[in-house]
XYZ file of C-alpha atoms in Angstrom:
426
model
C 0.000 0.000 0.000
C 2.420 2.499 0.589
C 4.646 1.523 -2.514
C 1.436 2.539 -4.244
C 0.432 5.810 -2.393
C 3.926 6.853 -3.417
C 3.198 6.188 -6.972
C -0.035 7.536 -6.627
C 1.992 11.043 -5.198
C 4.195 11.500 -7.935
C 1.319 11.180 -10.544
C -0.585 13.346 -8.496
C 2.027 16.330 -8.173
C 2.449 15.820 -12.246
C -1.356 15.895 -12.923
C -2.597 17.910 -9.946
C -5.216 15.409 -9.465
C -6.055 14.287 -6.006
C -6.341 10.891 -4.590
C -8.641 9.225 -2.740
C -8.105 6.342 -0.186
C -11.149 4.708 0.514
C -11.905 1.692 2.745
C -15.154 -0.348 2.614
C -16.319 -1.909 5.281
C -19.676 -4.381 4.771
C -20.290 -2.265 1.475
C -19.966 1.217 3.513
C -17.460 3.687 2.880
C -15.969 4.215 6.038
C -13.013 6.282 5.761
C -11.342 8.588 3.225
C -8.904 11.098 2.862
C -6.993 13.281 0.279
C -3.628 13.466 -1.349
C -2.302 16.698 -2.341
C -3.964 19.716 -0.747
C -5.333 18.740 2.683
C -7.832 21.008 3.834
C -8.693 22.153 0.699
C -12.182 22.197 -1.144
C -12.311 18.592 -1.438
C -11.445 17.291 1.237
C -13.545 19.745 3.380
C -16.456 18.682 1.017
C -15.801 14.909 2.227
C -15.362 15.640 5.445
C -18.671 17.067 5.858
C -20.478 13.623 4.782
C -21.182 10.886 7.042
C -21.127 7.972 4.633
C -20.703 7.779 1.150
C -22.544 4.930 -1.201
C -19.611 2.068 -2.270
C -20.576 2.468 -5.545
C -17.718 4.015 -7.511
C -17.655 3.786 -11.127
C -15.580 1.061 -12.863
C -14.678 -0.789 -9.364
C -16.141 -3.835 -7.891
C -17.374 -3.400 -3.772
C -15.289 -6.038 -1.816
C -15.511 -5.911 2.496
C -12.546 -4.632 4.111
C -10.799 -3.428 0.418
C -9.183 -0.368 0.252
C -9.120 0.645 -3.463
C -7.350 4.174 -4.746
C -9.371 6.558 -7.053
C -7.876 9.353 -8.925
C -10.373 12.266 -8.823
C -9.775 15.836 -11.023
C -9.295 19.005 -9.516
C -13.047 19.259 -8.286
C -15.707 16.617 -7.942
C -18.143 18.852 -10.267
C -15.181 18.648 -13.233
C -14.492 16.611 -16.074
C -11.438 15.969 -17.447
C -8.983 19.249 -17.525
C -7.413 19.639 -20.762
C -4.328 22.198 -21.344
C -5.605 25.191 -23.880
C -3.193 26.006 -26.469
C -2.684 29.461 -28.145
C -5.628 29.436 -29.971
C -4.270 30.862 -32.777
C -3.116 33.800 -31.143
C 0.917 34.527 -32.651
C 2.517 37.774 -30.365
C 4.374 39.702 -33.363
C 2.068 38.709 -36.142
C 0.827 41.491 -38.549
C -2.912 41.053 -37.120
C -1.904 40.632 -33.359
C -0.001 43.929 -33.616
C -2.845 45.861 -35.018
C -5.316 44.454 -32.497
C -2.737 45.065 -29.442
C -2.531 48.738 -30.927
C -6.549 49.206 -31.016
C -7.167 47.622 -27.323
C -4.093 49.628 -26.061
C -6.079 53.017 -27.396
C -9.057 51.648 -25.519
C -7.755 50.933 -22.187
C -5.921 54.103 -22.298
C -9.412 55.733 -22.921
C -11.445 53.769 -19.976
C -8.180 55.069 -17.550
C -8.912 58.678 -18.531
C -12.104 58.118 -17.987
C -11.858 56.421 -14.265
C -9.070 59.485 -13.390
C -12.007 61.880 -15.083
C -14.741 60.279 -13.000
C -12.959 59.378 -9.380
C -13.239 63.326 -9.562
C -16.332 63.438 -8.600
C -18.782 66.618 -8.832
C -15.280 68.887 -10.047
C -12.906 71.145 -8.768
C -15.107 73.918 -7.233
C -17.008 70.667 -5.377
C -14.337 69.495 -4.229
C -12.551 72.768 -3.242
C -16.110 73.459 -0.894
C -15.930 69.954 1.157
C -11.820 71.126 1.358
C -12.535 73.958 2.750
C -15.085 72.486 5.407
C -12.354 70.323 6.879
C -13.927 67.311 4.772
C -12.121 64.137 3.663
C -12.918 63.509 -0.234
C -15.286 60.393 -0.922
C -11.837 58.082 -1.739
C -9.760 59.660 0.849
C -12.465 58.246 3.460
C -12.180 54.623 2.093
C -8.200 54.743 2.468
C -8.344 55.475 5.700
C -10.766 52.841 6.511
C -9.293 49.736 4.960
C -6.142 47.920 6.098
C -3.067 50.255 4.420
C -1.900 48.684 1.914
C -4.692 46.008 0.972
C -6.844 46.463 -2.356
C -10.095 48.085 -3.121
C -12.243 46.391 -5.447
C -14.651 49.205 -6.532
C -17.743 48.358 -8.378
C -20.011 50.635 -10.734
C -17.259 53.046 -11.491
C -19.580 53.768 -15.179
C -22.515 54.264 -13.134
C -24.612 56.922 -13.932
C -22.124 58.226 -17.245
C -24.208 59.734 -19.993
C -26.980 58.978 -18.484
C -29.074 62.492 -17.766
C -27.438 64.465 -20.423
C -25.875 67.533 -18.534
C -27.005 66.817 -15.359
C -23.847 64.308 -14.607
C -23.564 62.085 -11.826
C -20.271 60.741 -11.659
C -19.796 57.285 -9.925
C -23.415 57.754 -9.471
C -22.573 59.500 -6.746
C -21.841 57.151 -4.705
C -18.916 54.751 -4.365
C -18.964 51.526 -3.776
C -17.124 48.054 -3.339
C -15.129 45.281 -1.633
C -11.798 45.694 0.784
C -10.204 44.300 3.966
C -10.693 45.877 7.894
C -9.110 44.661 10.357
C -8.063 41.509 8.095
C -11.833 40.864 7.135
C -13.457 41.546 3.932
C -16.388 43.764 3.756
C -18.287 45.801 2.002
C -18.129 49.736 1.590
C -20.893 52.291 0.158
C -19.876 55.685 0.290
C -21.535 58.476 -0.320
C -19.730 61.495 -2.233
C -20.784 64.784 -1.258
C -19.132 66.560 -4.277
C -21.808 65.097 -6.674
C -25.509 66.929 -5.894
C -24.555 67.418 -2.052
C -24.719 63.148 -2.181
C -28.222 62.872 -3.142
C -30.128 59.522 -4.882
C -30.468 60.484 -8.064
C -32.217 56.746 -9.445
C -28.897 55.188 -10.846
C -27.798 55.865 -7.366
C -30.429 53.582 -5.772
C -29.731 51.067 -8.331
C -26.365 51.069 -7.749
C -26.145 51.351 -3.796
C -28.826 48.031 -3.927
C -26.182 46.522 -6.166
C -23.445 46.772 -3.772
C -26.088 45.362 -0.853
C -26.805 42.234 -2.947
C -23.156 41.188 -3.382
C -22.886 41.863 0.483
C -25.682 39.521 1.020
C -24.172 36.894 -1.764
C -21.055 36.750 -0.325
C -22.545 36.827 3.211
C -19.960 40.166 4.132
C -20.502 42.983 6.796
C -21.327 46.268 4.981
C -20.044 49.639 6.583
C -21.859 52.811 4.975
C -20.274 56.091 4.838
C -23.178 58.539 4.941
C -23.027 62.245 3.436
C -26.063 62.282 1.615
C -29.102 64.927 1.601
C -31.582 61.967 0.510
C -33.471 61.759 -2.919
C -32.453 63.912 -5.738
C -36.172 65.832 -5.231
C -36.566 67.062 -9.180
C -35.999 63.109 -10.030
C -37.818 61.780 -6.480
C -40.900 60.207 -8.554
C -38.428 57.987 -10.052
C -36.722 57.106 -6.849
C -39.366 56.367 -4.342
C -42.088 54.271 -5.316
C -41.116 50.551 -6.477
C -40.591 47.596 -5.344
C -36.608 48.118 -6.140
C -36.312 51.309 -5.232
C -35.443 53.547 -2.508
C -36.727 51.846 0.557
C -35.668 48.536 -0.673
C -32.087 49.735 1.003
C -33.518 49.489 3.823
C -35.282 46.469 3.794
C -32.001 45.001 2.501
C -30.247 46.381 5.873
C -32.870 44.786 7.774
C -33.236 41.585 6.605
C -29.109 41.315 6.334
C -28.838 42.396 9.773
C -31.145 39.193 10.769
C -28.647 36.908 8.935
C -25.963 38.197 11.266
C -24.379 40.528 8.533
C -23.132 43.215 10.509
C -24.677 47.069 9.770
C -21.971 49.552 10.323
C -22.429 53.441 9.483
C -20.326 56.133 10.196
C -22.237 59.909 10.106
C -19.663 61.787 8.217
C -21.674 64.909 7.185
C -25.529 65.831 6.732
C -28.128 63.117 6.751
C -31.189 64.997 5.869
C -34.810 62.716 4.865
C -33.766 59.597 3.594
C -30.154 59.766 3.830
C -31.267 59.579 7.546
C -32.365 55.953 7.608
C -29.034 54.163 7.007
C -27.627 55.179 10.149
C -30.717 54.596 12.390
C -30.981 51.192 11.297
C -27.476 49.872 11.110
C -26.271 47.886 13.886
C -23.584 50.295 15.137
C -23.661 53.885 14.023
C -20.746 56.673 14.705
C -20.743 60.010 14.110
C -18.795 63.072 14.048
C -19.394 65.859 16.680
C -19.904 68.977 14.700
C -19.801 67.439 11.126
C -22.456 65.234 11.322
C -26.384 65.411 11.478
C -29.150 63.018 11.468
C -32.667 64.272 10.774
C -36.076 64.056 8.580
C -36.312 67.306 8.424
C -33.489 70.559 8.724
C -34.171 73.367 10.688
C -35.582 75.514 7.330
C -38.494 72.880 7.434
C -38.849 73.232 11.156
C -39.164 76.308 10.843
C -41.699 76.373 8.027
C -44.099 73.532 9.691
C -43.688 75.028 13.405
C -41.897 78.282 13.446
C -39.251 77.321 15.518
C -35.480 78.100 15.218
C -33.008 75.674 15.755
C -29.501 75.186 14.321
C -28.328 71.740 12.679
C -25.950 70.388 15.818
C -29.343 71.217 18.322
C -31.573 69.707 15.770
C -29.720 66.342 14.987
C -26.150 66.612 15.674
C -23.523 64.154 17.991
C -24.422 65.410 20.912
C -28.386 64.463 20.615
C -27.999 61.325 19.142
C -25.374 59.946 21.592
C -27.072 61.376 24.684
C -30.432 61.855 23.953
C -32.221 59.395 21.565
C -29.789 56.950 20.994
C -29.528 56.139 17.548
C -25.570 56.866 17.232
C -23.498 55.092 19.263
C -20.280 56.159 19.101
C -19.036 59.672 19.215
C -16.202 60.468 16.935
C -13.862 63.813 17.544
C -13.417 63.960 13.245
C -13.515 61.579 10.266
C -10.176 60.065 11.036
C -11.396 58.969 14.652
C -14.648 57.721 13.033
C -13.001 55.847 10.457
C -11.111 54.350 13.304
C -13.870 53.645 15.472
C -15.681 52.083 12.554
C -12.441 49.532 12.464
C -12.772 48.696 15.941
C -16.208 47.660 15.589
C -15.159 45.315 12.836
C -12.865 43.622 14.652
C -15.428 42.360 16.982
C -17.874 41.372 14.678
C -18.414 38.037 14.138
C -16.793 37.276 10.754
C -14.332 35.062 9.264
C -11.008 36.770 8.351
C -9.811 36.542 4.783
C -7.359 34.011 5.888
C -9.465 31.685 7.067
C -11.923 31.683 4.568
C -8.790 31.641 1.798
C -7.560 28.151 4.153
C -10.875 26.488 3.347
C -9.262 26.192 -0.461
C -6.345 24.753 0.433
C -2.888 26.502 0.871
C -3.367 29.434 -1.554
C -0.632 28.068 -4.031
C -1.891 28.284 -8.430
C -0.218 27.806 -11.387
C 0.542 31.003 -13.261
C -1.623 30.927 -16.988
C 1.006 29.347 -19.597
C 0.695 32.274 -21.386
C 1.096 35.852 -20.356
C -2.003 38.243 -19.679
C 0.057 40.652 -21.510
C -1.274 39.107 -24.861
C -4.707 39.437 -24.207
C -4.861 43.069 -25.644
C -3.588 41.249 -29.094
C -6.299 38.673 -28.415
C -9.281 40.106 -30.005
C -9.846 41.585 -33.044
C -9.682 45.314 -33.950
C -12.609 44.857 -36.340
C -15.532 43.639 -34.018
C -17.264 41.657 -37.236
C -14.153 39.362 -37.202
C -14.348 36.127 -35.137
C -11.926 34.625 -32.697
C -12.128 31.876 -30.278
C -12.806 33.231 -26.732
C -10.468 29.923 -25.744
C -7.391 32.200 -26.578
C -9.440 34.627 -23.248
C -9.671 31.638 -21.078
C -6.243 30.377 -21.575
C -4.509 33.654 -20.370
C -6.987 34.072 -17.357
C -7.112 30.399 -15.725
C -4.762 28.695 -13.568
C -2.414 26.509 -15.491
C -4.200 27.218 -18.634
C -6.241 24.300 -18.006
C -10.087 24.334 -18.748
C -12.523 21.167 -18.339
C -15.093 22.338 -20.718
C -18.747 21.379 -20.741
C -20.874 20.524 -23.790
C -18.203 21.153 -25.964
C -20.167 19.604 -29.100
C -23.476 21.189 -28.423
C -24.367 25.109 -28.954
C -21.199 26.151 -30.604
C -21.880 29.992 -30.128
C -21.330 29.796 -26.474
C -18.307 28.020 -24.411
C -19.122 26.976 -20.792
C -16.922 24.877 -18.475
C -14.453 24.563 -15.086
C -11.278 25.985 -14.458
C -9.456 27.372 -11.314
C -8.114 30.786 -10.886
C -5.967 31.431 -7.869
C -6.909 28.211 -7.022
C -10.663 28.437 -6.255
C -12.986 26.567 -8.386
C -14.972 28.853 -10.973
C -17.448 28.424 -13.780
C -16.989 29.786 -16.934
């Protein structure tokens, strides 16, 4: 037996394939376990079943046998086969002309990001500045773990889309990053675009972020500067089923599932801009920056006649002492942003590294062909074909791709791969 588990071992580590030692006892599976990768996907998948049926394909059930069975990369996958080039030749006359066309495109999409991580322009930006104000970005630096990426989400939002009336980002930034060594989700509103108002691609985009919190089953921290609905655009905001208050439905129903509600008050939170923070699960907020209310003291004063600044109205001092819905009272953005990390670190939820060890020991084989070559990958002319294989092979681990009804539906290729080592579908 262990002649043959070494055998098995070396034609494991040249196939990455994993191998399974089974033993049968009266026609049960008793006992297994993996070689190559413990701990990873498979072998946590095993683990987690109490018995297995004997009945493996190709192999007779005998009491007391121990047979060996070489398994792929994932139970799910077929065989993996190794893509080629695809007919993809770096210095070729028509690789050359395509690199040159996607290299004019990417450069275009990077003006645009640097154009639209502006936000609402320079006078905008110059205002929040001048009121001691971190910009939208600024805020999300200082909240993740230095050094760690952002993975921000939507950046197009809202471009083009009401003529002059632009609304970068959509006003709102949003996306995925590490605190405190856990991955969460951030939505931040930017107070340079329409004083951080929901304009409708706003909603859309802020419910987008909430749903691939609740996917992924990640904390969400809000950063709230927002004066509520856009009001000349509010009958497109308000009244459906996906609309405004679905936010806060989303908040509720995620807080339930244990996904943790964090907001931090950074500015003015005036009608519904105001409902994020009084239904999170934790909410901080700056003393003399930030304000929670319906209603400002203009409408007080219109409905009741009564005077009363912003900070009396709705401000840290009220909401920490008074009614309770902050929690935390932070001295400026900085010492929110920090607070907001120290509530992360005692929520309940699984640090990166732990949920990275559940798919074994984070090693991947690099693509056998560099990413560099994509941009020569596709065609300058859009009406000329090329196999999306020559994609997959520069994206996936190894280059290798188990691909699923290869024969059937030619206009569309669908199949397994890895990439960093955790199992996709492409």
């Amino acid at each position: 037996e262990q002649a043959e588990l070494a055998k098995a071992a070396e034609t494991t580590s040249r196939s990455r394939c994993r191998v399974l030692i089974l033993e049968e006892v009266g026609g049960r599976i008793m006992r297994w376990l993996t070689m190559a990768r413990p701990g990873g996907y498979l072998a946590s998948r095993l683990a987690s079943i109490a018995t297995l049926p004997s009945v493996v394909k190709g192999a007779e059930s005998a009491s007391g046998a121990v047979r060996m069975v070489a398994t792929t990369m994932n139970t799910q996958f077929g065989s993996q086969n190794v893509l080629d080039r695809c007919s993809v030749e770096p210095g070729s006359e028509d690789y050359e002309e395509n690199k040159r066309a996607m290299e004019v495109l990417v450069q275009r999409m990077r003006d645009d990001v640097t154009r639209i991580s502006k936000g609402g322009g320079e006078d905008a930006i110059n205002r929040a500045l001048k009121r001691g104000k971190l910009l939208v970005r600024d805020r999300i630096n200082q909240l993740l773990d230095p050094g760690s990426p952002f993975l921000e989400l939507s950046t197009y939002a809202g471009e083009g889309l009401y003529g002059k009336d632009l609304v970068p980002c959509g006003g709102i930034v949003t996306g995925l990053g590490r605190v405190n060594g856990r991955l969460v989700c951030v939505v931040a509103n930017d107070p340079t675009v329409k004083g951080g108002t929901y304009f409708p691609i706003t909603v859309k985009k802020h419910l987008r972020a909430q749903e691939i919190a609740e996917q992924n089953k990640l904390p969400s921290i809000y950063l709230v500067d927002s004066g509520g609905a856009n009001l000349p655009r509010q009958k497109d905001v308000y009244p459906d089923r996906d609309h405004f208050g679905r936010i806060f439905y989303n908040q509720a129903r995620m807080s339930s599932m244990g996904l943790s509600q964090v907001a931090c008050v950074l500015g003015s939170c005036t009608a519904g801009g105001a409902y994020v923070p009084c239904m999170a699960d934790e909410t901080i907020i700056v003393k003399g920056m930030g304000t929670i209310f319906l209603g400002g003291p203009p409408l007080v004063k219109a409905a009741t006649g009564e005077e009363v600044n912003a900070e009396e109205l709705g401000g840290a001092e009220v909401h920490c002492k008074e009614s309770g819905v902050a929690d935390h009272m932070a001295l400026n953005e900085r010492h929110a942003l920090q607070l907001a990390r120290q509530v992360v670190s005692t929520i309940n939820a699984p640090s990166v590294s732990e949920v990275e060890s559940a798919f074994g020991d984070g090693s991947f084989d690099e693509p056998l062909f560099p990413a560099e070559e994509l941009r020569g990958c596709i065609p300058a002319d859009p009406r000329k074909p090329f196999d999306v294989r020559s994609i997959i092979a520069r994206v996936v681990d190894g280059s290798r791709f188990s691909e699923f009804k290869k024969e059937y539906g030619s206009t569309l290729v669908t199949g397994f791969a890895e990439i960093h080592g955790m199992p996709v579908g492409i």
